[in-house]
């Protein structure tokens, strides 16, 4: 596997490929081509070939990839066998929706705890987790060696929460607050702007 050359854009598409492959009939020694994956996901064939080659090498001519082997390679690249613990700060509607989502563990991440400044929030949903006070974040992260944090608080509170995460030893942050956060060197930050994504789709409707 040529993992060192995998771009961020390619990493972002790998879960799509894995999800598609898992939906295929899992027959012994069944194969799948980059062409069929591209068609099934409405992606460019050249892009799919490049992405798969960066993690699994080129498929066999006129055969493609052994489906089970490609699934294993993608799971390995996405950390399927090495579950990373994450904490979430902001137990409002969006935060609770993320807590209730089952799919993260399929891609190597497990939300192990949630924190909020409101200590009167009680967890709901099938994936019930205790809502802890935000003041206990540093001790929890140190005790459980948590390195990944998810922010689902308001825009006004996001930077303060981000700073608390960094000071608690978190080195990768997934931010859902509609603002650009500042993090020190060595801390990974992924911004998720839901309104911007919706605005993009709305704009495309009228082109």
mmCIF file with all atom_site columns, C-alpha atoms in Angstrom:
data_model
loop_
_atom_site.group_PDB
_atom_site.id
_atom_site.type_symbol
_atom_site.label_atom_id
_atom_site.label_alt_id
_atom_site.label_comp_id
_atom_site.label_asym_id
_atom_site.label_entity_id
_atom_site.label_seq_id
_atom_site.pdbx_PDB_ins_code
_atom_site.Cartn_x
_atom_site.Cartn_y
_atom_site.Cartn_z
_atom_site.occupancy
_atom_site.B_iso_or_equiv
_atom_site.pdbx_formal_charge
_atom_site.auth_seq_id
_atom_site.auth_comp_id
_atom_site.auth_asym_id
_atom_site.auth_atom_id
_atom_site.pdbx_PDB_model_num
ATOM 1   C CA . UNK A 1 1   ? 0.000   0.000   0.000   1.00 0.00 ? 1   UNK A CA 1
ATOM 2   C CA . UNK A 1 2   ? 1.261   3.428   -0.934  1.00 0.00 ? 2   UNK A CA 1
ATOM 3   C CA . UNK A 1 3   ? -0.320  5.264   1.960   1.00 0.00 ? 3   UNK A CA 1
ATOM 4   C CA . UNK A 1 4   ? 2.219   8.087   2.179   1.00 0.00 ? 4   UNK A CA 1
ATOM 5   C CA . UNK A 1 5   ? 1.100   9.517   -1.190  1.00 0.00 ? 5   UNK A CA 1
ATOM 6   C CA . UNK A 1 6   ? -2.637  9.558   -0.469  1.00 0.00 ? 6   UNK A CA 1
ATOM 7   C CA . UNK A 1 7   ? -4.088  13.072  -0.728  1.00 0.00 ? 7   UNK A CA 1
ATOM 8   C CA . UNK A 1 8   ? -6.736  14.518  1.583   1.00 0.00 ? 8   UNK A CA 1
ATOM 9   C CA . UNK A 1 9   ? -9.206  14.572  -1.311  1.00 0.00 ? 9   UNK A CA 1
ATOM 10  C CA . UNK A 1 10  ? -8.611  10.878  -1.973  1.00 0.00 ? 10  UNK A CA 1
ATOM 11  C CA . UNK A 1 11  ? -9.015  10.041  1.724   1.00 0.00 ? 11  UNK A CA 1
ATOM 12  C CA . UNK A 1 12  ? -12.340 11.843  1.628   1.00 0.00 ? 12  UNK A CA 1
ATOM 13  C CA . UNK A 1 13  ? -13.573 9.544   -1.138  1.00 0.00 ? 13  UNK A CA 1
ATOM 14  C CA . UNK A 1 14  ? -12.352 6.242   0.309   1.00 0.00 ? 14  UNK A CA 1
ATOM 15  C CA . UNK A 1 15  ? -15.390 5.844   2.619   1.00 0.00 ? 15  UNK A CA 1
ATOM 16  C CA . UNK A 1 16  ? -17.640 6.161   -0.453  1.00 0.00 ? 16  UNK A CA 1
ATOM 17  C CA . UNK A 1 17  ? -15.802 3.322   -2.165  1.00 0.00 ? 17  UNK A CA 1
ATOM 18  C CA . UNK A 1 18  ? -15.932 1.170   0.949   1.00 0.00 ? 18  UNK A CA 1
ATOM 19  C CA . UNK A 1 19  ? -19.644 1.776   1.418   1.00 0.00 ? 19  UNK A CA 1
ATOM 20  C CA . UNK A 1 20  ? -20.314 0.894   -2.230  1.00 0.00 ? 20  UNK A CA 1
ATOM 21  C CA . UNK A 1 21  ? -18.249 -2.306  -2.074  1.00 0.00 ? 21  UNK A CA 1
ATOM 22  C CA . UNK A 1 22  ? -19.976 -3.488  1.095   1.00 0.00 ? 22  UNK A CA 1
ATOM 23  C CA . UNK A 1 23  ? -23.318 -3.302  -0.698  1.00 0.00 ? 23  UNK A CA 1
ATOM 24  C CA . UNK A 1 24  ? -22.165 -5.680  -3.427  1.00 0.00 ? 24  UNK A CA 1
ATOM 25  C CA . UNK A 1 25  ? -22.873 -9.429  -3.198  1.00 0.00 ? 25  UNK A CA 1
ATOM 26  C CA . UNK A 1 26  ? -19.937 -10.909 -1.262  1.00 0.00 ? 26  UNK A CA 1
ATOM 27  C CA . UNK A 1 27  ? -19.234 -13.959 -3.405  1.00 0.00 ? 27  UNK A CA 1
ATOM 28  C CA . UNK A 1 28  ? -15.975 -15.882 -3.116  1.00 0.00 ? 28  UNK A CA 1
ATOM 29  C CA . UNK A 1 29  ? -13.281 -14.402 -5.386  1.00 0.00 ? 29  UNK A CA 1
ATOM 30  C CA . UNK A 1 30  ? -15.760 -11.933 -6.905  1.00 0.00 ? 30  UNK A CA 1
ATOM 31  C CA . UNK A 1 31  ? -14.125 -8.975  -8.639  1.00 0.00 ? 31  UNK A CA 1
ATOM 32  C CA . UNK A 1 32  ? -15.024 -5.361  -9.242  1.00 0.00 ? 32  UNK A CA 1
ATOM 33  C CA . UNK A 1 33  ? -13.624 -2.848  -11.712 1.00 0.00 ? 33  UNK A CA 1
ATOM 34  C CA . UNK A 1 34  ? -12.860 0.837   -11.300 1.00 0.00 ? 34  UNK A CA 1
ATOM 35  C CA . UNK A 1 35  ? -15.281 1.413   -14.176 1.00 0.00 ? 35  UNK A CA 1
ATOM 36  C CA . UNK A 1 36  ? -18.198 -0.192  -12.322 1.00 0.00 ? 36  UNK A CA 1
ATOM 37  C CA . UNK A 1 37  ? -17.366 1.663   -9.096  1.00 0.00 ? 37  UNK A CA 1
ATOM 38  C CA . UNK A 1 38  ? -17.214 4.977   -10.964 1.00 0.00 ? 38  UNK A CA 1
ATOM 39  C CA . UNK A 1 39  ? -20.547 4.278   -12.638 1.00 0.00 ? 39  UNK A CA 1
ATOM 40  C CA . UNK A 1 40  ? -22.185 3.174   -9.402  1.00 0.00 ? 40  UNK A CA 1
ATOM 41  C CA . UNK A 1 41  ? -21.089 6.334   -7.588  1.00 0.00 ? 41  UNK A CA 1
ATOM 42  C CA . UNK A 1 42  ? -21.440 8.751   -10.544 1.00 0.00 ? 42  UNK A CA 1
ATOM 43  C CA . UNK A 1 43  ? -17.746 9.649   -10.335 1.00 0.00 ? 43  UNK A CA 1
ATOM 44  C CA . UNK A 1 44  ? -15.108 10.025  -13.015 1.00 0.00 ? 44  UNK A CA 1
ATOM 45  C CA . UNK A 1 45  ? -13.455 6.740   -13.951 1.00 0.00 ? 45  UNK A CA 1
ATOM 46  C CA . UNK A 1 46  ? -9.977  8.279   -14.141 1.00 0.00 ? 46  UNK A CA 1
ATOM 47  C CA . UNK A 1 47  ? -10.368 9.704   -10.628 1.00 0.00 ? 47  UNK A CA 1
ATOM 48  C CA . UNK A 1 48  ? -11.507 6.364   -9.207  1.00 0.00 ? 48  UNK A CA 1
ATOM 49  C CA . UNK A 1 49  ? -8.585  4.556   -10.835 1.00 0.00 ? 49  UNK A CA 1
ATOM 50  C CA . UNK A 1 50  ? -6.109  7.050   -9.372  1.00 0.00 ? 50  UNK A CA 1
ATOM 51  C CA . UNK A 1 51  ? -7.667  6.839   -5.918  1.00 0.00 ? 51  UNK A CA 1
ATOM 52  C CA . UNK A 1 52  ? -7.629  3.048   -5.806  1.00 0.00 ? 52  UNK A CA 1
ATOM 53  C CA . UNK A 1 53  ? -4.117  2.860   -7.249  1.00 0.00 ? 53  UNK A CA 1
ATOM 54  C CA . UNK A 1 54  ? -2.857  5.123   -4.456  1.00 0.00 ? 54  UNK A CA 1
ATOM 55  C CA . UNK A 1 55  ? -3.963  2.654   -1.777  1.00 0.00 ? 55  UNK A CA 1
ATOM 56  C CA . UNK A 1 56  ? -4.085  -0.725  -3.487  1.00 0.00 ? 56  UNK A CA 1
ATOM 57  C CA . UNK A 1 57  ? -2.075  -0.545  -6.686  1.00 0.00 ? 57  UNK A CA 1
ATOM 58  C CA . UNK A 1 58  ? -3.571  -1.075  -10.111 1.00 0.00 ? 58  UNK A CA 1
ATOM 59  C CA . UNK A 1 59  ? -6.228  -3.699  -10.676 1.00 0.00 ? 59  UNK A CA 1
ATOM 60  C CA . UNK A 1 60  ? -5.652  -6.588  -13.044 1.00 0.00 ? 60  UNK A CA 1
ATOM 61  C CA . UNK A 1 61  ? -6.380  -5.800  -16.717 1.00 0.00 ? 61  UNK A CA 1
ATOM 62  C CA . UNK A 1 62  ? -9.906  -6.853  -17.765 1.00 0.00 ? 62  UNK A CA 1
ATOM 63  C CA . UNK A 1 63  ? -10.475 -8.229  -14.255 1.00 0.00 ? 63  UNK A CA 1
ATOM 64  C CA . UNK A 1 64  ? -10.186 -5.381  -11.779 1.00 0.00 ? 64  UNK A CA 1
ATOM 65  C CA . UNK A 1 65  ? -9.882  -5.978  -8.047  1.00 0.00 ? 65  UNK A CA 1
ATOM 66  C CA . UNK A 1 66  ? -10.867 -8.923  -5.888  1.00 0.00 ? 66  UNK A CA 1
ATOM 67  C CA . UNK A 1 67  ? -13.752 -7.362  -3.979  1.00 0.00 ? 67  UNK A CA 1
ATOM 68  C CA . UNK A 1 68  ? -12.933 -8.852  -0.568  1.00 0.00 ? 68  UNK A CA 1
ATOM 69  C CA . UNK A 1 69  ? -9.276  -7.820  -0.831  1.00 0.00 ? 69  UNK A CA 1
ATOM 70  C CA . UNK A 1 70  ? -10.149 -4.265  -1.839  1.00 0.00 ? 70  UNK A CA 1
ATOM 71  C CA . UNK A 1 71  ? -12.562 -3.995  1.086   1.00 0.00 ? 71  UNK A CA 1
ATOM 72  C CA . UNK A 1 72  ? -9.827  -5.167  3.449   1.00 0.00 ? 72  UNK A CA 1
ATOM 73  C CA . UNK A 1 73  ? -7.339  -2.639  2.043   1.00 0.00 ? 73  UNK A CA 1
ATOM 74  C CA . UNK A 1 74  ? -9.811  0.232   2.374   1.00 0.00 ? 74  UNK A CA 1
ATOM 75  C CA . UNK A 1 75  ? -10.770 -0.780  5.915   1.00 0.00 ? 75  UNK A CA 1
ATOM 76  C CA . UNK A 1 76  ? -7.100  -0.890  6.849   1.00 0.00 ? 76  UNK A CA 1
ATOM 77  C CA . UNK A 1 77  ? -6.414  2.524   5.309   1.00 0.00 ? 77  UNK A CA 1
ATOM 78  C CA . UNK A 1 78  ? -9.401  4.035   7.116   1.00 0.00 ? 78  UNK A CA 1
ATOM 79  C CA . UNK A 1 79  ? -8.333  2.585   10.466  1.00 0.00 ? 79  UNK A CA 1
ATOM 80  C CA . UNK A 1 80  ? -11.153 0.058   10.730  1.00 0.00 ? 80  UNK A CA 1
ATOM 81  C CA . UNK A 1 81  ? -9.110  -2.228  12.986  1.00 0.00 ? 81  UNK A CA 1
ATOM 82  C CA . UNK A 1 82  ? -7.770  0.607   15.155  1.00 0.00 ? 82  UNK A CA 1
ATOM 83  C CA . UNK A 1 83  ? -10.709 2.399   16.738  1.00 0.00 ? 83  UNK A CA 1
ATOM 84  C CA . UNK A 1 84  ? -9.919  5.998   17.713  1.00 0.00 ? 84  UNK A CA 1
ATOM 85  C CA . UNK A 1 85  ? -11.772 7.431   20.708  1.00 0.00 ? 85  UNK A CA 1
ATOM 86  C CA . UNK A 1 86  ? -13.430 10.814  20.221  1.00 0.00 ? 86  UNK A CA 1
ATOM 87  C CA . UNK A 1 87  ? -15.255 13.241  22.488  1.00 0.00 ? 87  UNK A CA 1
ATOM 88  C CA . UNK A 1 88  ? -18.044 15.608  21.511  1.00 0.00 ? 88  UNK A CA 1
ATOM 89  C CA . UNK A 1 89  ? -18.703 19.017  23.047  1.00 0.00 ? 89  UNK A CA 1
ATOM 90  C CA . UNK A 1 90  ? -22.173 20.486  22.587  1.00 0.00 ? 90  UNK A CA 1
ATOM 91  C CA . UNK A 1 91  ? -25.060 18.138  23.387  1.00 0.00 ? 91  UNK A CA 1
ATOM 92  C CA . UNK A 1 92  ? -27.759 20.043  21.522  1.00 0.00 ? 92  UNK A CA 1
ATOM 93  C CA . UNK A 1 93  ? -29.815 18.626  18.657  1.00 0.00 ? 93  UNK A CA 1
ATOM 94  C CA . UNK A 1 94  ? -26.908 18.303  16.227  1.00 0.00 ? 94  UNK A CA 1
ATOM 95  C CA . UNK A 1 95  ? -24.593 16.886  18.863  1.00 0.00 ? 95  UNK A CA 1
ATOM 96  C CA . UNK A 1 96  ? -27.161 14.308  19.965  1.00 0.00 ? 96  UNK A CA 1
ATOM 97  C CA . UNK A 1 97  ? -27.805 13.343  16.344  1.00 0.00 ? 97  UNK A CA 1
ATOM 98  C CA . UNK A 1 98  ? -24.100 12.600  15.906  1.00 0.00 ? 98  UNK A CA 1
ATOM 99  C CA . UNK A 1 99  ? -24.049 10.660  19.173  1.00 0.00 ? 99  UNK A CA 1
ATOM 100 C CA . UNK A 1 100 ? -26.944 8.563   17.905  1.00 0.00 ? 100 UNK A CA 1
ATOM 101 C CA . UNK A 1 101 ? -25.272 7.718   14.584  1.00 0.00 ? 101 UNK A CA 1
ATOM 102 C CA . UNK A 1 102 ? -23.981 4.145   14.325  1.00 0.00 ? 102 UNK A CA 1
ATOM 103 C CA . UNK A 1 103 ? -21.745 4.535   11.294  1.00 0.00 ? 103 UNK A CA 1
ATOM 104 C CA . UNK A 1 104 ? -18.620 6.174   12.716  1.00 0.00 ? 104 UNK A CA 1
ATOM 105 C CA . UNK A 1 105 ? -17.173 2.948   14.107  1.00 0.00 ? 105 UNK A CA 1
ATOM 106 C CA . UNK A 1 106 ? -17.227 1.443   10.622  1.00 0.00 ? 106 UNK A CA 1
ATOM 107 C CA . UNK A 1 107 ? -14.557 3.993   9.754   1.00 0.00 ? 107 UNK A CA 1
ATOM 108 C CA . UNK A 1 108 ? -12.430 3.707   12.870  1.00 0.00 ? 108 UNK A CA 1
ATOM 109 C CA . UNK A 1 109 ? -13.952 6.330   15.199  1.00 0.00 ? 109 UNK A CA 1
ATOM 110 C CA . UNK A 1 110 ? -16.004 5.871   18.371  1.00 0.00 ? 110 UNK A CA 1
ATOM 111 C CA . UNK A 1 111 ? -17.533 8.779   20.287  1.00 0.00 ? 111 UNK A CA 1
ATOM 112 C CA . UNK A 1 112 ? -16.906 7.735   23.875  1.00 0.00 ? 112 UNK A CA 1
ATOM 113 C CA . UNK A 1 113 ? -18.257 10.751  25.757  1.00 0.00 ? 113 UNK A CA 1
ATOM 114 C CA . UNK A 1 114 ? -20.148 14.014  25.340  1.00 0.00 ? 114 UNK A CA 1
ATOM 115 C CA . UNK A 1 115 ? -19.717 17.269  27.244  1.00 0.00 ? 115 UNK A CA 1
ATOM 116 C CA . UNK A 1 116 ? -21.870 20.356  27.705  1.00 0.00 ? 116 UNK A CA 1
ATOM 117 C CA . UNK A 1 117 ? -21.954 23.473  29.859  1.00 0.00 ? 117 UNK A CA 1
ATOM 118 C CA . UNK A 1 118 ? -25.569 22.624  30.760  1.00 0.00 ? 118 UNK A CA 1
ATOM 119 C CA . UNK A 1 119 ? -25.330 19.887  33.363  1.00 0.00 ? 119 UNK A CA 1
ATOM 120 C CA . UNK A 1 120 ? -29.107 19.363  33.293  1.00 0.00 ? 120 UNK A CA 1
ATOM 121 C CA . UNK A 1 121 ? -29.080 17.722  29.846  1.00 0.00 ? 121 UNK A CA 1
ATOM 122 C CA . UNK A 1 122 ? -30.006 14.064  29.915  1.00 0.00 ? 122 UNK A CA 1
ATOM 123 C CA . UNK A 1 123 ? -28.978 11.715  27.091  1.00 0.00 ? 123 UNK A CA 1
ATOM 124 C CA . UNK A 1 124 ? -31.612 10.311  24.752  1.00 0.00 ? 124 UNK A CA 1
ATOM 125 C CA . UNK A 1 125 ? -31.580 7.962   21.781  1.00 0.00 ? 125 UNK A CA 1
ATOM 126 C CA . UNK A 1 126 ? -30.353 4.432   21.294  1.00 0.00 ? 126 UNK A CA 1
ATOM 127 C CA . UNK A 1 127 ? -26.637 5.193   21.746  1.00 0.00 ? 127 UNK A CA 1
ATOM 128 C CA . UNK A 1 128 ? -27.059 6.623   25.229  1.00 0.00 ? 128 UNK A CA 1
ATOM 129 C CA . UNK A 1 129 ? -23.974 8.317   26.634  1.00 0.00 ? 129 UNK A CA 1
ATOM 130 C CA . UNK A 1 130 ? -23.638 10.307  29.812  1.00 0.00 ? 130 UNK A CA 1
ATOM 131 C CA . UNK A 1 131 ? -23.427 14.068  29.271  1.00 0.00 ? 131 UNK A CA 1
ATOM 132 C CA . UNK A 1 132 ? -20.474 15.254  31.335  1.00 0.00 ? 132 UNK A CA 1
ATOM 133 C CA . UNK A 1 133 ? -19.730 18.811  32.521  1.00 0.00 ? 133 UNK A CA 1
ATOM 134 C CA . UNK A 1 134 ? -17.288 20.663  30.284  1.00 0.00 ? 134 UNK A CA 1
ATOM 135 C CA . UNK A 1 135 ? -14.982 21.285  33.247  1.00 0.00 ? 135 UNK A CA 1
ATOM 136 C CA . UNK A 1 136 ? -14.173 17.563  33.349  1.00 0.00 ? 136 UNK A CA 1
ATOM 137 C CA . UNK A 1 137 ? -12.923 17.504  29.736  1.00 0.00 ? 137 UNK A CA 1
ATOM 138 C CA . UNK A 1 138 ? -9.159  17.787  30.489  1.00 0.00 ? 138 UNK A CA 1
ATOM 139 C CA . UNK A 1 139 ? -9.154  15.010  33.085  1.00 0.00 ? 139 UNK A CA 1
ATOM 140 C CA . UNK A 1 140 ? -11.275 12.724  30.897  1.00 0.00 ? 140 UNK A CA 1
ATOM 141 C CA . UNK A 1 141 ? -9.066  13.198  27.833  1.00 0.00 ? 141 UNK A CA 1
ATOM 142 C CA . UNK A 1 142 ? -5.934  12.535  29.859  1.00 0.00 ? 142 UNK A CA 1
ATOM 143 C CA . UNK A 1 143 ? -7.365  9.434   31.528  1.00 0.00 ? 143 UNK A CA 1
ATOM 144 C CA . UNK A 1 144 ? -8.695  7.934   28.282  1.00 0.00 ? 144 UNK A CA 1
ATOM 145 C CA . UNK A 1 145 ? -5.962  9.244   25.952  1.00 0.00 ? 145 UNK A CA 1
ATOM 146 C CA . UNK A 1 146 ? -8.469  10.988  23.668  1.00 0.00 ? 146 UNK A CA 1
ATOM 147 C CA . UNK A 1 147 ? -6.936  12.789  20.678  1.00 0.00 ? 147 UNK A CA 1
ATOM 148 C CA . UNK A 1 148 ? -10.018 13.548  18.544  1.00 0.00 ? 148 UNK A CA 1
ATOM 149 C CA . UNK A 1 149 ? -12.668 16.143  19.364  1.00 0.00 ? 149 UNK A CA 1
ATOM 150 C CA . UNK A 1 150 ? -15.971 17.123  17.751  1.00 0.00 ? 150 UNK A CA 1
ATOM 151 C CA . UNK A 1 151 ? -17.409 20.620  18.226  1.00 0.00 ? 151 UNK A CA 1
ATOM 152 C CA . UNK A 1 152 ? -21.182 21.140  17.940  1.00 0.00 ? 152 UNK A CA 1
ATOM 153 C CA . UNK A 1 153 ? -21.632 24.301  19.992  1.00 0.00 ? 153 UNK A CA 1
ATOM 154 C CA . UNK A 1 154 ? -22.735 27.786  18.934  1.00 0.00 ? 154 UNK A CA 1
ATOM 155 C CA . UNK A 1 155 ? -20.496 30.059  16.899  1.00 0.00 ? 155 UNK A CA 1
ATOM 156 C CA . UNK A 1 156 ? -19.857 32.302  19.905  1.00 0.00 ? 156 UNK A CA 1
ATOM 157 C CA . UNK A 1 157 ? -18.601 29.415  22.060  1.00 0.00 ? 157 UNK A CA 1
ATOM 158 C CA . UNK A 1 158 ? -16.682 27.461  19.425  1.00 0.00 ? 158 UNK A CA 1
ATOM 159 C CA . UNK A 1 159 ? -13.244 29.060  19.756  1.00 0.00 ? 159 UNK A CA 1
ATOM 160 C CA . UNK A 1 160 ? -13.268 28.741  23.538  1.00 0.00 ? 160 UNK A CA 1
ATOM 161 C CA . UNK A 1 161 ? -14.226 25.067  23.260  1.00 0.00 ? 161 UNK A CA 1
ATOM 162 C CA . UNK A 1 162 ? -11.521 24.582  20.647  1.00 0.00 ? 162 UNK A CA 1
ATOM 163 C CA . UNK A 1 163 ? -8.951  26.108  23.003  1.00 0.00 ? 163 UNK A CA 1
ATOM 164 C CA . UNK A 1 164 ? -10.124 23.819  25.814  1.00 0.00 ? 164 UNK A CA 1
ATOM 165 C CA . UNK A 1 165 ? -9.756  20.794  23.557  1.00 0.00 ? 165 UNK A CA 1
ATOM 166 C CA . UNK A 1 166 ? -6.238  21.762  22.541  1.00 0.00 ? 166 UNK A CA 1
ATOM 167 C CA . UNK A 1 167 ? -5.208  22.352  26.154  1.00 0.00 ? 167 UNK A CA 1
ATOM 168 C CA . UNK A 1 168 ? -6.701  18.934  26.990  1.00 0.00 ? 168 UNK A CA 1
ATOM 169 C CA . UNK A 1 169 ? -4.326  17.219  24.569  1.00 0.00 ? 169 UNK A CA 1
ATOM 170 C CA . UNK A 1 170 ? -6.660  16.828  21.589  1.00 0.00 ? 170 UNK A CA 1
ATOM 171 C CA . UNK A 1 171 ? -4.745  17.017  18.312  1.00 0.00 ? 171 UNK A CA 1
ATOM 172 C CA . UNK A 1 172 ? -7.544  16.616  15.721  1.00 0.00 ? 172 UNK A CA 1
ATOM 173 C CA . UNK A 1 173 ? -10.792 18.617  15.699  1.00 0.00 ? 173 UNK A CA 1
ATOM 174 C CA . UNK A 1 174 ? -13.961 18.263  13.609  1.00 0.00 ? 174 UNK A CA 1
ATOM 175 C CA . UNK A 1 175 ? -15.828 21.577  13.817  1.00 0.00 ? 175 UNK A CA 1
ATOM 176 C CA . UNK A 1 176 ? -19.526 21.963  13.000  1.00 0.00 ? 176 UNK A CA 1
ATOM 177 C CA . UNK A 1 177 ? -19.845 25.525  14.318  1.00 0.00 ? 177 UNK A CA 1
ATOM 178 C CA . UNK A 1 178 ? -20.292 28.067  11.473  1.00 0.00 ? 178 UNK A CA 1
ATOM 179 C CA . UNK A 1 179 ? -16.995 29.853  12.020  1.00 0.00 ? 179 UNK A CA 1
ATOM 180 C CA . UNK A 1 180 ? -13.314 29.505  11.212  1.00 0.00 ? 180 UNK A CA 1
ATOM 181 C CA . UNK A 1 181 ? -11.332 28.380  14.231  1.00 0.00 ? 181 UNK A CA 1
ATOM 182 C CA . UNK A 1 182 ? -7.695  29.063  14.987  1.00 0.00 ? 182 UNK A CA 1
ATOM 183 C CA . UNK A 1 183 ? -5.536  26.164  16.116  1.00 0.00 ? 183 UNK A CA 1
ATOM 184 C CA . UNK A 1 184 ? -1.796  25.933  16.824  1.00 0.00 ? 184 UNK A CA 1
ATOM 185 C CA . UNK A 1 185 ? 0.641   24.135  14.560  1.00 0.00 ? 185 UNK A CA 1
ATOM 186 C CA . UNK A 1 186 ? 0.379   20.386  14.924  1.00 0.00 ? 186 UNK A CA 1
ATOM 187 C CA . UNK A 1 187 ? -3.390  20.349  15.468  1.00 0.00 ? 187 UNK A CA 1
ATOM 188 C CA . UNK A 1 188 ? -5.549  19.073  12.597  1.00 0.00 ? 188 UNK A CA 1
ATOM 189 C CA . UNK A 1 189 ? -8.773  20.970  11.917  1.00 0.00 ? 189 UNK A CA 1
ATOM 190 C CA . UNK A 1 190 ? -11.683 19.952  9.661   1.00 0.00 ? 190 UNK A CA 1
ATOM 191 C CA . UNK A 1 191 ? -14.346 22.615  9.175   1.00 0.00 ? 191 UNK A CA 1
ATOM 192 C CA . UNK A 1 192 ? -17.883 21.411  8.376   1.00 0.00 ? 192 UNK A CA 1
ATOM 193 C CA . UNK A 1 193 ? -20.178 24.223  7.223   1.00 0.00 ? 193 UNK A CA 1
ATOM 194 C CA . UNK A 1 194 ? -23.643 22.745  6.695   1.00 0.00 ? 194 UNK A CA 1
ATOM 195 C CA . UNK A 1 195 ? -25.194 26.051  5.608   1.00 0.00 ? 195 UNK A CA 1
ATOM 196 C CA . UNK A 1 196 ? -22.494 26.544  2.974   1.00 0.00 ? 196 UNK A CA 1
ATOM 197 C CA . UNK A 1 197 ? -23.118 23.075  1.570   1.00 0.00 ? 197 UNK A CA 1
ATOM 198 C CA . UNK A 1 198 ? -26.845 23.780  1.359   1.00 0.00 ? 198 UNK A CA 1
ATOM 199 C CA . UNK A 1 199 ? -26.206 27.163  -0.274  1.00 0.00 ? 199 UNK A CA 1
ATOM 200 C CA . UNK A 1 200 ? -24.034 25.459  -2.883  1.00 0.00 ? 200 UNK A CA 1
ATOM 201 C CA . UNK A 1 201 ? -26.815 23.008  -3.759  1.00 0.00 ? 201 UNK A CA 1
ATOM 202 C CA . UNK A 1 202 ? -29.351 25.827  -3.919  1.00 0.00 ? 202 UNK A CA 1
ATOM 203 C CA . UNK A 1 203 ? -27.079 27.768  -6.268  1.00 0.00 ? 203 UNK A CA 1
ATOM 204 C CA . UNK A 1 204 ? -26.685 24.759  -8.551  1.00 0.00 ? 204 UNK A CA 1
ATOM 205 C CA . UNK A 1 205 ? -30.461 24.514  -8.946  1.00 0.00 ? 205 UNK A CA 1
ATOM 206 C CA . UNK A 1 206 ? -30.572 27.809  -10.813 1.00 0.00 ? 206 UNK A CA 1
ATOM 207 C CA . UNK A 1 207 ? -27.575 27.386  -13.119 1.00 0.00 ? 207 UNK A CA 1
#
